[in-house]
Short mmCIF file of C-alpha atoms in Angstrom, two decimals:
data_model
loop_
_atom_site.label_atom_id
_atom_site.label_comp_id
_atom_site.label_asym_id
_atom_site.label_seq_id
_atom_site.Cartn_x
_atom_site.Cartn_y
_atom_site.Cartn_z
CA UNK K 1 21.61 86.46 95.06
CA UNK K 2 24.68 86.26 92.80
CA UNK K 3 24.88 90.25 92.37
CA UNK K 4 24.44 90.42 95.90
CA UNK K 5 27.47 88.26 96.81
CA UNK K 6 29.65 90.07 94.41
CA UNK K 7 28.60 93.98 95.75
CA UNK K 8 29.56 92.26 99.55
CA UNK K 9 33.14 91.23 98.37
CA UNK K 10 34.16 94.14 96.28
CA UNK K 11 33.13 96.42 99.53
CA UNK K 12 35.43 93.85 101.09
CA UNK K 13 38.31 94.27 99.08
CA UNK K 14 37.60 97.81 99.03
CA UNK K 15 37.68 98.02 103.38
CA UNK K 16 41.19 95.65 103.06
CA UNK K 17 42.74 98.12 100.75
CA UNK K 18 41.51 101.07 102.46
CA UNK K 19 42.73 99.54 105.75
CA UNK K 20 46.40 98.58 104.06
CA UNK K 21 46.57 102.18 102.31
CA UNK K 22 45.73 103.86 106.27
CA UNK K 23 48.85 101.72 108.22
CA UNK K 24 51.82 102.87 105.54
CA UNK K 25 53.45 105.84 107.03
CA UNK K 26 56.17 107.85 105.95
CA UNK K 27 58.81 107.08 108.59
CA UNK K 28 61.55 109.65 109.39
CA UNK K 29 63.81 110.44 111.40
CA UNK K 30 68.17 110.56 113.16
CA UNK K 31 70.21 108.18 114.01
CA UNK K 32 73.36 109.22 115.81
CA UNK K 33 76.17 107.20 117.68
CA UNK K 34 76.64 106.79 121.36
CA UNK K 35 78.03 110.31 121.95
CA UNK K 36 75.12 112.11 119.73
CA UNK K 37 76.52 112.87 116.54
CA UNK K 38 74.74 112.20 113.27
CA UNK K 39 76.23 109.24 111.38
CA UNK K 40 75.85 109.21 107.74
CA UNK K 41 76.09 106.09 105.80
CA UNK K 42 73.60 103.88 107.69
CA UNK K 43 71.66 101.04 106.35
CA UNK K 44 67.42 100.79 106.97
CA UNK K 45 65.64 97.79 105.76
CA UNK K 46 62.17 96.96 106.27
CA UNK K 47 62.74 93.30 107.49
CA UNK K 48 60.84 90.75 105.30
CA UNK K 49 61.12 93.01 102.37
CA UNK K 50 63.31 94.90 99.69
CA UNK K 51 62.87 98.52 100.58
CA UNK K 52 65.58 99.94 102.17
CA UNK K 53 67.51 103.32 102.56
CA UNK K 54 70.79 105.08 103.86
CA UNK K 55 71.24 107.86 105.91
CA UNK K 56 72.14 111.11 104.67
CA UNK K 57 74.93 113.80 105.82
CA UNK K 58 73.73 114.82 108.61
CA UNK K 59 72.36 111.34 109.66
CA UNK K 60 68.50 112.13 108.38
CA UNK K 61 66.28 109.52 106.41
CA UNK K 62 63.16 108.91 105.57
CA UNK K 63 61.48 105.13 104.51
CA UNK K 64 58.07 103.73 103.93
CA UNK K 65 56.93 101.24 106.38
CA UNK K 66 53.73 100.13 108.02
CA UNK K 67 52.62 100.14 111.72
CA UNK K 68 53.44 96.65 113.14
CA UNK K 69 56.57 96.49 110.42
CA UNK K 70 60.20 96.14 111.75
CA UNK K 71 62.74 98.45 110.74
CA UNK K 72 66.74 96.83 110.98
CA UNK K 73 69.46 99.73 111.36
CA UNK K 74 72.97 98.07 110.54
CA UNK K 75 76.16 100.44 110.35
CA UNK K 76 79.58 99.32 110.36
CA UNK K 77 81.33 99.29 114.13
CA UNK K 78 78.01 99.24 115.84
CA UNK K 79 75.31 96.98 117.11
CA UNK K 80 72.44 95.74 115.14
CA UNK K 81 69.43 98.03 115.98
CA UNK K 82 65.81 96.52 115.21
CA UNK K 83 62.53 98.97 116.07
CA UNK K 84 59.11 98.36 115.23
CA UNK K 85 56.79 100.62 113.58
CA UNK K 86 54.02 102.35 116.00
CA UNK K 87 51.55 104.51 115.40
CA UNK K 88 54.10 107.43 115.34
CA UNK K 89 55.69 108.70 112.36
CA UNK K 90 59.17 109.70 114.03
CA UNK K 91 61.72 107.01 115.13
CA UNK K 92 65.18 108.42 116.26
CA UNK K 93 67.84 105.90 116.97
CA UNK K 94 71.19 106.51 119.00
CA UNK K 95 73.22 102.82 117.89
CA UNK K 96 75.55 101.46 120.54
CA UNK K 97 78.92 100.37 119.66
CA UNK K 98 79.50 96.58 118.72
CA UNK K 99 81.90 94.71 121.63
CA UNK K 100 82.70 92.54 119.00
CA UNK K 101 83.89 95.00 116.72
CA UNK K 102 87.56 94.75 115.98
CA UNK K 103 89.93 97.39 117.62
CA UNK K 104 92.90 96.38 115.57
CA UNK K 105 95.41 99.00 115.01
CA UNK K 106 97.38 99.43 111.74
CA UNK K 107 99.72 102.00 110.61
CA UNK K 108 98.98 104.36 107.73
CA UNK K 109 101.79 106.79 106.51
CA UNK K 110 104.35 108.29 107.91
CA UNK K 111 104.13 105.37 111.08
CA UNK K 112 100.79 107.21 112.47
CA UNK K 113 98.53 104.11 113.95
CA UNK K 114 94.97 104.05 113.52
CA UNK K 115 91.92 102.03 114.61
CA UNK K 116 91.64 99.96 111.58
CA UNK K 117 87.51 100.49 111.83
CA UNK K 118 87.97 104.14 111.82
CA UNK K 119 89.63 103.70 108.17
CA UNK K 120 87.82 105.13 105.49
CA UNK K 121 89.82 103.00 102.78
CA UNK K 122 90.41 99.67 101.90
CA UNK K 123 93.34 98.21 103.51
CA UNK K 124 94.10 94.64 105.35
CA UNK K 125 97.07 93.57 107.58
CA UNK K 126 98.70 90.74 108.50
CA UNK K 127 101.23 89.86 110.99
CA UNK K 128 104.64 89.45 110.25
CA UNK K 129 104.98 85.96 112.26
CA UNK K 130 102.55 84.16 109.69
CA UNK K 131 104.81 85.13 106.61
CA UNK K 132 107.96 84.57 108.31
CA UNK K 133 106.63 80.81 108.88
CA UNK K 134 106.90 80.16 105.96
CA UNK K 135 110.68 81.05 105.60
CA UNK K 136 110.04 83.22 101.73
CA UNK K 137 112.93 85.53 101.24
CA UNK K 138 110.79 87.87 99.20
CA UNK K 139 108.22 89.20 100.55
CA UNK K 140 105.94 89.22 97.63
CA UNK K 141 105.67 85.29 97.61
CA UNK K 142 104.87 85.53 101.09
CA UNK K 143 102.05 87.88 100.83
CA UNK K 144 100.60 85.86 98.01
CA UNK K 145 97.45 83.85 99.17
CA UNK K 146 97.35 85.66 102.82
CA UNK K 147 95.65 89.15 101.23
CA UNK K 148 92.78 88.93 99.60
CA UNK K 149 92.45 90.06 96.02
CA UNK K 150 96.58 89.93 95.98
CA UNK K 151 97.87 88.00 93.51
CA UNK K 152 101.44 86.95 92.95
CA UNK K 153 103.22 87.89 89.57
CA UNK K 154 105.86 85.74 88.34
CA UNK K 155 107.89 83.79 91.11
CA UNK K 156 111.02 83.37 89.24
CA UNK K 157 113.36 80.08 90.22
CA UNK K 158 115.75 80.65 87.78
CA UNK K 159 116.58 84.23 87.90
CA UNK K 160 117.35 86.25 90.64
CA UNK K 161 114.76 89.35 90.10
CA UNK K 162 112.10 89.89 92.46
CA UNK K 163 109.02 88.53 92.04
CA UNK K 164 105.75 90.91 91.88
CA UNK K 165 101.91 91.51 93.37
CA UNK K 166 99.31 92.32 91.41
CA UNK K 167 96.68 94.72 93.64
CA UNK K 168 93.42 94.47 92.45
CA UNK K 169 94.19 94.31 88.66
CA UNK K 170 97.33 96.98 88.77
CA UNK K 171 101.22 96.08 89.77
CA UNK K 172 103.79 98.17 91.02
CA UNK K 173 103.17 98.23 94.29
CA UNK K 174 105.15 100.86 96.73
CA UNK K 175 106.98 99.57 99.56
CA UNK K 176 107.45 101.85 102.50
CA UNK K 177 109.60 100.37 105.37
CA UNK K 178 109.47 102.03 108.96
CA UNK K 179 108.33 105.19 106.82
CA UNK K 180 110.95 104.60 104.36
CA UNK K 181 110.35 104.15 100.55
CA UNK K 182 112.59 100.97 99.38
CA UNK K 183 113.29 100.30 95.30
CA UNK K 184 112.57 96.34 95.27
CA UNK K 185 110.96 94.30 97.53
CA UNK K 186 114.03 92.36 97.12
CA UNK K 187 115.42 94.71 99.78
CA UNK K 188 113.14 93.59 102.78
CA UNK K 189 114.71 91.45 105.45
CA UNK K 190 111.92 88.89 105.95
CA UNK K 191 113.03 87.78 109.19
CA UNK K 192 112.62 91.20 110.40
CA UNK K 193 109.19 91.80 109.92
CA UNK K 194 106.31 92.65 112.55
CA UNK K 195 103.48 93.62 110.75
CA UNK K 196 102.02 94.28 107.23
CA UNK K 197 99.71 96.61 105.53
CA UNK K 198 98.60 96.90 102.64
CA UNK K 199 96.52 99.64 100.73
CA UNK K 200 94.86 98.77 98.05
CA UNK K 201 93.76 101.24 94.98
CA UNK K 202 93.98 105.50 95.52
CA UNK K 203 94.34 105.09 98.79
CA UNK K 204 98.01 104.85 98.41
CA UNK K 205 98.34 107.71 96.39
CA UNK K 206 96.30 109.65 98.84
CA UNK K 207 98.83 109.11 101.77
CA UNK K 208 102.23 108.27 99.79
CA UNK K 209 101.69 109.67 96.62
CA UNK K 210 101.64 109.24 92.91
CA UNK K 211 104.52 106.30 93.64
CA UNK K 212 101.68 104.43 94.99
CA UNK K 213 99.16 104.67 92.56
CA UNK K 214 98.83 101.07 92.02
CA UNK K 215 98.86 100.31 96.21
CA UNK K 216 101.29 100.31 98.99
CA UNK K 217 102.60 98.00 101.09
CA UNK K 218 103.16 99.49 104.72
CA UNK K 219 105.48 97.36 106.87
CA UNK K 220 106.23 97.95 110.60
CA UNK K 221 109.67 96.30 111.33
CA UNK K 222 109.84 94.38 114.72
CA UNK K 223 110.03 96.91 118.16
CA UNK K 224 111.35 95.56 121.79
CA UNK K 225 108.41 95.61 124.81
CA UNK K 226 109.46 97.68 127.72
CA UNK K 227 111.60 95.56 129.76
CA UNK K 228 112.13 92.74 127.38
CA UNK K 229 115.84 91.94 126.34
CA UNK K 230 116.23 89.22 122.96
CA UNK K 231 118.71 87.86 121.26
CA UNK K 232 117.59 85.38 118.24
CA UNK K 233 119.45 83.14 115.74
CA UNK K 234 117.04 81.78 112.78
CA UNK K 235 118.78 79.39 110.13
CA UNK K 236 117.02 78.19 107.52
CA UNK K 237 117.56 76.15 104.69
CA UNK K 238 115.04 75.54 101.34
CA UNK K 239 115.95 73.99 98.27
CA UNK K 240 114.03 74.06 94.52
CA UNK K 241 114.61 71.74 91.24
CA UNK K 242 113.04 72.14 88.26
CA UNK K 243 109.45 70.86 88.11
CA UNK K 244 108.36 70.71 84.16
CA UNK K 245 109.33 70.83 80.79
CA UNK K 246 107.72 70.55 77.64
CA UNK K 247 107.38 67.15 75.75
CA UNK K 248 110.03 67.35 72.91
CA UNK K 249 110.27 65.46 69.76
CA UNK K 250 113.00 62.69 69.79
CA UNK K 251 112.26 61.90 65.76
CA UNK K 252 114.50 64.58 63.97
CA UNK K 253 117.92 66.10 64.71
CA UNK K 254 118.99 69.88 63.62
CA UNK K 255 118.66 71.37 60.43
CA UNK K 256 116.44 72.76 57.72
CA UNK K 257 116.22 70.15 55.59
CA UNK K 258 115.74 66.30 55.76
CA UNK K 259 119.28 65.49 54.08
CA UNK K 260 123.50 66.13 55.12
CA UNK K 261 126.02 67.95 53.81
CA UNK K 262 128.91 65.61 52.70
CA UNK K 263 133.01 66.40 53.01
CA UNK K 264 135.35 63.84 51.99
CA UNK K 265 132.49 61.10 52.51
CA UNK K 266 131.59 61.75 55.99
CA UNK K 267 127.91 63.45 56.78
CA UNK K 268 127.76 66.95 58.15
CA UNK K 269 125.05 67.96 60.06
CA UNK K 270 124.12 71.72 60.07
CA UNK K 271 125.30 72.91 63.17
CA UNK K 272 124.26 76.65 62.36
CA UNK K 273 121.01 75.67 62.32
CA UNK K 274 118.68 76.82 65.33
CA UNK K 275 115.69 74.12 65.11
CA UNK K 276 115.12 70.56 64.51
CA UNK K 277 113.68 70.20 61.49
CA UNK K 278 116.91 68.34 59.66
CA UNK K 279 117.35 64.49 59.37
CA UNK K 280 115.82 61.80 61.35
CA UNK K 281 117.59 60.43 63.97
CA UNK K 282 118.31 57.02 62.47
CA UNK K 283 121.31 56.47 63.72
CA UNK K 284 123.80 57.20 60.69
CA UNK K 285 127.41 58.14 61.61
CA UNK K 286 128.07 62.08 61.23
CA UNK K 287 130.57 64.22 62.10
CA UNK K 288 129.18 66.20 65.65
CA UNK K 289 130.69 69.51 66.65
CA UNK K 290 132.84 68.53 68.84
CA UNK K 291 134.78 66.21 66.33
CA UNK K 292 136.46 69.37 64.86
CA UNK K 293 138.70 71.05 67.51
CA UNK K 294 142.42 69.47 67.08
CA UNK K 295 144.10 67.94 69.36
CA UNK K 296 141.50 66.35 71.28
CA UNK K 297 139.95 62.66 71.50
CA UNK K 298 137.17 63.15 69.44
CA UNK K 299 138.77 64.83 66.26
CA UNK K 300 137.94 63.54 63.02
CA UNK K 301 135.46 60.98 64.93
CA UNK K 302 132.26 59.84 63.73
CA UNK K 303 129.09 59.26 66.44
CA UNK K 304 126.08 58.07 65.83
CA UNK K 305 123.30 60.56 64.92
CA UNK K 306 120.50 59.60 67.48
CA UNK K 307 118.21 61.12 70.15
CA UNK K 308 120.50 62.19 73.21
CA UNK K 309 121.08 60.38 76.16
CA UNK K 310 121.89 63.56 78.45
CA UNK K 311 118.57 65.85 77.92
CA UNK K 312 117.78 69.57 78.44
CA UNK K 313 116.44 68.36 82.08
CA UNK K 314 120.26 67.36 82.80
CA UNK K 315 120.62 71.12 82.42
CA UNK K 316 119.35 72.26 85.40
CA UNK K 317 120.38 71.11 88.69
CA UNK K 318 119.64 71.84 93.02
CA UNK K 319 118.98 75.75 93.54
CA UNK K 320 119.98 76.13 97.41
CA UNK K 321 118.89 78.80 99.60
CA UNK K 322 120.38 79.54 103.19
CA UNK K 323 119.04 82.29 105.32
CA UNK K 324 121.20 83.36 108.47
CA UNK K 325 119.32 85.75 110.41
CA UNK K 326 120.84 86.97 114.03
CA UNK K 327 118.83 89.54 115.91
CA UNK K 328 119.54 91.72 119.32
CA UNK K 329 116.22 93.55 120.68
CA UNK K 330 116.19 95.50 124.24
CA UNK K 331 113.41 97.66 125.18
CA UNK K 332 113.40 100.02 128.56
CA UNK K 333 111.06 102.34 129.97
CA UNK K 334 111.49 105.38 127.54
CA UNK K 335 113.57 103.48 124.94
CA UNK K 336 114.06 100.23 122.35
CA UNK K 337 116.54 99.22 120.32
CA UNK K 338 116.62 96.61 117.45
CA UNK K 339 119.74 95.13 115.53
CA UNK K 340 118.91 92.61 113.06
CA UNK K 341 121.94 90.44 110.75
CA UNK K 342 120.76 89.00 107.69
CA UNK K 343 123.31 86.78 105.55
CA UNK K 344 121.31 85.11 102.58
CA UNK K 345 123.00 82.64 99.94
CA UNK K 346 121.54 81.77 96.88
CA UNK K 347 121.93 79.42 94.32
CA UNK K 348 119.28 79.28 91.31
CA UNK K 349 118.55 76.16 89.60
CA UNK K 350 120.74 76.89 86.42
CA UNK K 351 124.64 76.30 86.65
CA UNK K 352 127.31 78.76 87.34
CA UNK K 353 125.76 81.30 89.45
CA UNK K 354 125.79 82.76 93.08
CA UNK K 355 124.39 85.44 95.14
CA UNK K 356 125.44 86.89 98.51
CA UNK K 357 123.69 89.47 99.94
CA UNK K 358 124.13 90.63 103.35
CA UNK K 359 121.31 93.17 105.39
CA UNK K 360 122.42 95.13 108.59
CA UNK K 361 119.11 97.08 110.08
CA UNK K 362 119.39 98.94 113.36
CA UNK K 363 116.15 100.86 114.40
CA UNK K 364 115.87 102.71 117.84
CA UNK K 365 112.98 105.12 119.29
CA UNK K 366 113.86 107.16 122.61
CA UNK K 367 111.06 108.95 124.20
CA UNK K 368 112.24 112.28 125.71
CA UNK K 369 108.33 113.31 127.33
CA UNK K 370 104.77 112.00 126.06
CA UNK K 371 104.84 114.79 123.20
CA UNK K 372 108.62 114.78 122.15
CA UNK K 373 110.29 111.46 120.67
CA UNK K 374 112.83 110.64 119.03
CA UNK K 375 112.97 107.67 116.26
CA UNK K 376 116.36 106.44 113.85
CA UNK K 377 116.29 103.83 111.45
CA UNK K 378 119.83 103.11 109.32
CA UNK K 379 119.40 99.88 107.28
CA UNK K 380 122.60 98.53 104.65
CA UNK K 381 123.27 95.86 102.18
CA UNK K 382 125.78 94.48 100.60
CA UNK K 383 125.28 92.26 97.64
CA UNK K 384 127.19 89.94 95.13
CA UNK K 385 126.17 88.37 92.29
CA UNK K 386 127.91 85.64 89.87
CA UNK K 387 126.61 85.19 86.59
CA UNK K 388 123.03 86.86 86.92
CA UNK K 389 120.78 84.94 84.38
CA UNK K 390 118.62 87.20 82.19
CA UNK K 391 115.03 87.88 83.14
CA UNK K 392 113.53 85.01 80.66
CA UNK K 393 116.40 82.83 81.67
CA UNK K 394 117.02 79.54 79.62
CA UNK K 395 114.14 77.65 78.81
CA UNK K 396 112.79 79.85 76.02
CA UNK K 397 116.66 78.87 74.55
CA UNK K 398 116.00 75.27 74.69
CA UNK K 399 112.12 75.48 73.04
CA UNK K 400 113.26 77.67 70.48
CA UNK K 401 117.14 77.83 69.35
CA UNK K 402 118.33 73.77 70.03
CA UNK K 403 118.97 70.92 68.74
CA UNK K 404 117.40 67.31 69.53
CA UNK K 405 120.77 65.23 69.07
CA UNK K 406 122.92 67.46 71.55
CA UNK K 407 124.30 66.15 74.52
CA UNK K 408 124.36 67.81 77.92
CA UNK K 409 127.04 66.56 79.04
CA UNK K 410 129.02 66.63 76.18
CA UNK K 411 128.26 70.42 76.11
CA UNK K 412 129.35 71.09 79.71
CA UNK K 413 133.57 70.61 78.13
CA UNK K 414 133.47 73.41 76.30
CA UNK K 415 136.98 74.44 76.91
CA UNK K 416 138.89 72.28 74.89
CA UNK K 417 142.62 72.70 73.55
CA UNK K 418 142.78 75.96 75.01
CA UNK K 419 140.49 77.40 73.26
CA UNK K 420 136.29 77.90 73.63
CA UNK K 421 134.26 75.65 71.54
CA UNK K 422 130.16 75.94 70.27
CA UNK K 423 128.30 73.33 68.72
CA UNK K 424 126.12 76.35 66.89
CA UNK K 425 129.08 77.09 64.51
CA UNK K 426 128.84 78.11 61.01
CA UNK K 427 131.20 75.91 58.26
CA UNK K 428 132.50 77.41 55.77
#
């Protein structure tokens, strides 16, 4: 009876394999879009499982899939397309276009516009109204956070050079204005922006060349609608401090060694020396640097040596920015004109400096018949700086070549007696 049972289920098994082997068919087939041409790239999935395929070429595949199975055809701009399995072993498929697909238009090179799904490259936009909100006067802070995979490199507050982006892992970024290749993005008005673009990777280099190797940045300056006259006046005002500093030691003043010089009985402290690694601040009396230039109160003085009261924080004081921005736009039936007035003021965070920069932009397009147009852009700027900091500016000064006992605002007179005075002097 046993042996009997078990001959009965293997022929069981046997008919459900048998059966399972006789529904898998070899599926092929074309899909095609709405107007009949072959589109290459699609994605087949047997739904409920992991086998899957793409189209080739010429829009031809071919997947394993059993009657009664579902087969999901997904391609990028179109509808969803889900067909079950029959007994046939053909299955053509013409997808439909999605409604909800996005018809966006962005510009490439040389101002041509294309549907951004018909883009065979990586590339996002963003309009110029949602950077401008935020009132950046470089462009490359204002793009940070707003683009994925764009990061921001360096945002300098106390220096006046441009800050950078970093496109996926590369900087050096090319910025093309109107059509127009610009050196920094320093240059860009802010106020006059209507749209950005940005390429990411080769595809750059493929439309602007080997200057954009590391990605573009494609930016469409505002244009006046057809019967639309404008005249705008933006002022805005931002202002920055400085936000931290390193905890310093407060224990030991200047020097090299834990002792003072002596002349005539009065301490010396070594004011050639660039760290604090000298005496502790205990309070003794000692000659400072400022107690040797004649003629003044403090010669021949002794002060206390002891932590300062005026830190390096006391350095640094209000950076101000103003932005001025007074714009003219009149558009007609076959024309549009643009003027745009920049004035931008700066002042960074460390003393004794001051930019002025001033950006005059005209851009006008005049359309002679539907095939022949004519397009002029003229952009100028002026600019003045006072005292333009060095690119690591003057922190690195204060961590590395300083002394704990100096006082800031002791420091700030140094034009005493006629003559320029340093507390990093050598005695001889």
């Amino acid at each position: 009876m046993m042996k009997k049972q078990k001959l009965l289920f293997a022929l069981f098994s046997l008919l459900v394999m048998y059966n399972a082997t006789a529904q898998t068919n070899t599926i092929t087939g074309t899909v095609s879009d709405h107007n009949s041409l072959p589109l290459p790239g699609v994605n087949i999935l047997v739904q409920g499982t992991t086998t899957g395929t793409q189209t080739d070429f010429d829009g031809n595949y071919t997947i394993e899939a059993s009657e009664g199975q579902s087969l999901l055809f997904t391609y990028m701009g179109q509808r969803d397309k889900v067909i079950t399995v029959e007994s046939g072993q053909i299955i053509n498929v013409m997808m439909e276009e999605d409604a909800q697909a996005l018809d966006e238009v962005v510009v490439t090179a040389l101002g041509i516009k294309r549907e951004k799904k018909s883009l065979g490259f990586s590339q996002q936009s963003i309009a110029g109204e949602d950077i401008v909100m935020g009132k950046e006067t470089d462009i490359s802070q204002g793009l940070a956070g707003k683009i994925a995979g764009v990061q921001l490199v360096g945002s300098p507050s106390s220096t006046y050079e441009a800050s950078n982006i970093r496109l996926r892992g590369e900087v050096g970024a090319l910025y093309v204005v109107d059509g127009i290749k610009v050196n920094s993005s320093s240059d860009i008005n802010m106020e006059d922006v209507a749209n950005i673009s940005v390429l990411k990777g080769i595809a750059g280099t493929a439309l602007y060349g080997p200057e954009a190797r590391n990605g573009a940045v494609i930016i469409t300056t505002k244009t006046a609608k057809s019967g639309e006259t404008k005249v705008t006046l933006d002022i805005a005002t931002s202002v920055s401090n400085l936000y931290l500093l390193p905890e310093y030691q407060n224990e030991y003043g200047g020097g090299y060694t834990q002792s003072f010089s002596e002349l005539n009985g009065q301490n010396i402290p070594n004011y050639s020396a660039d760290e604090s690694w000298g005496p502790k601040l205990d309070g003794t009396l000692v000659r400072h640097w400022d107690s040797w230039v004649p003629g003044t109160s403090e010669f021949g003085k002794l002060r206390a040596w002891s932590p300062t009261t005026s830190d390096v924080r006391d350095f640094y004081k209000t950076g101000v920015t103003k932005n001025i921005t007074i714009g003219f736009l009149k558009g007609g039936e076959n024309y549009d004109i643009k003027t745009t007035i920049n004035n931008l003021n700066t002042t960074l965070i460390n003393p004794n400096n001051d930019r002025k920069q001033t950006t005059i932009s005209m851009k006008g397009n005049y359309n002679v018949t539907d095939k022949l147009k004519f397009k002029g852009v003229f952009n100028y700027q002026y600019r003045s700086t006072f005292n333009n900091p060095e690119t690591r500016g003057y922190a690195g000064n204060f961590n590395e070549w300083w002394q704990r006992q100096l006082n800031i605002d002791r420091l700030r007179d140094y034009e005493q007696n006629g003559q320029i005075v340093s507390w990093n002097m050598k005695m001889i």
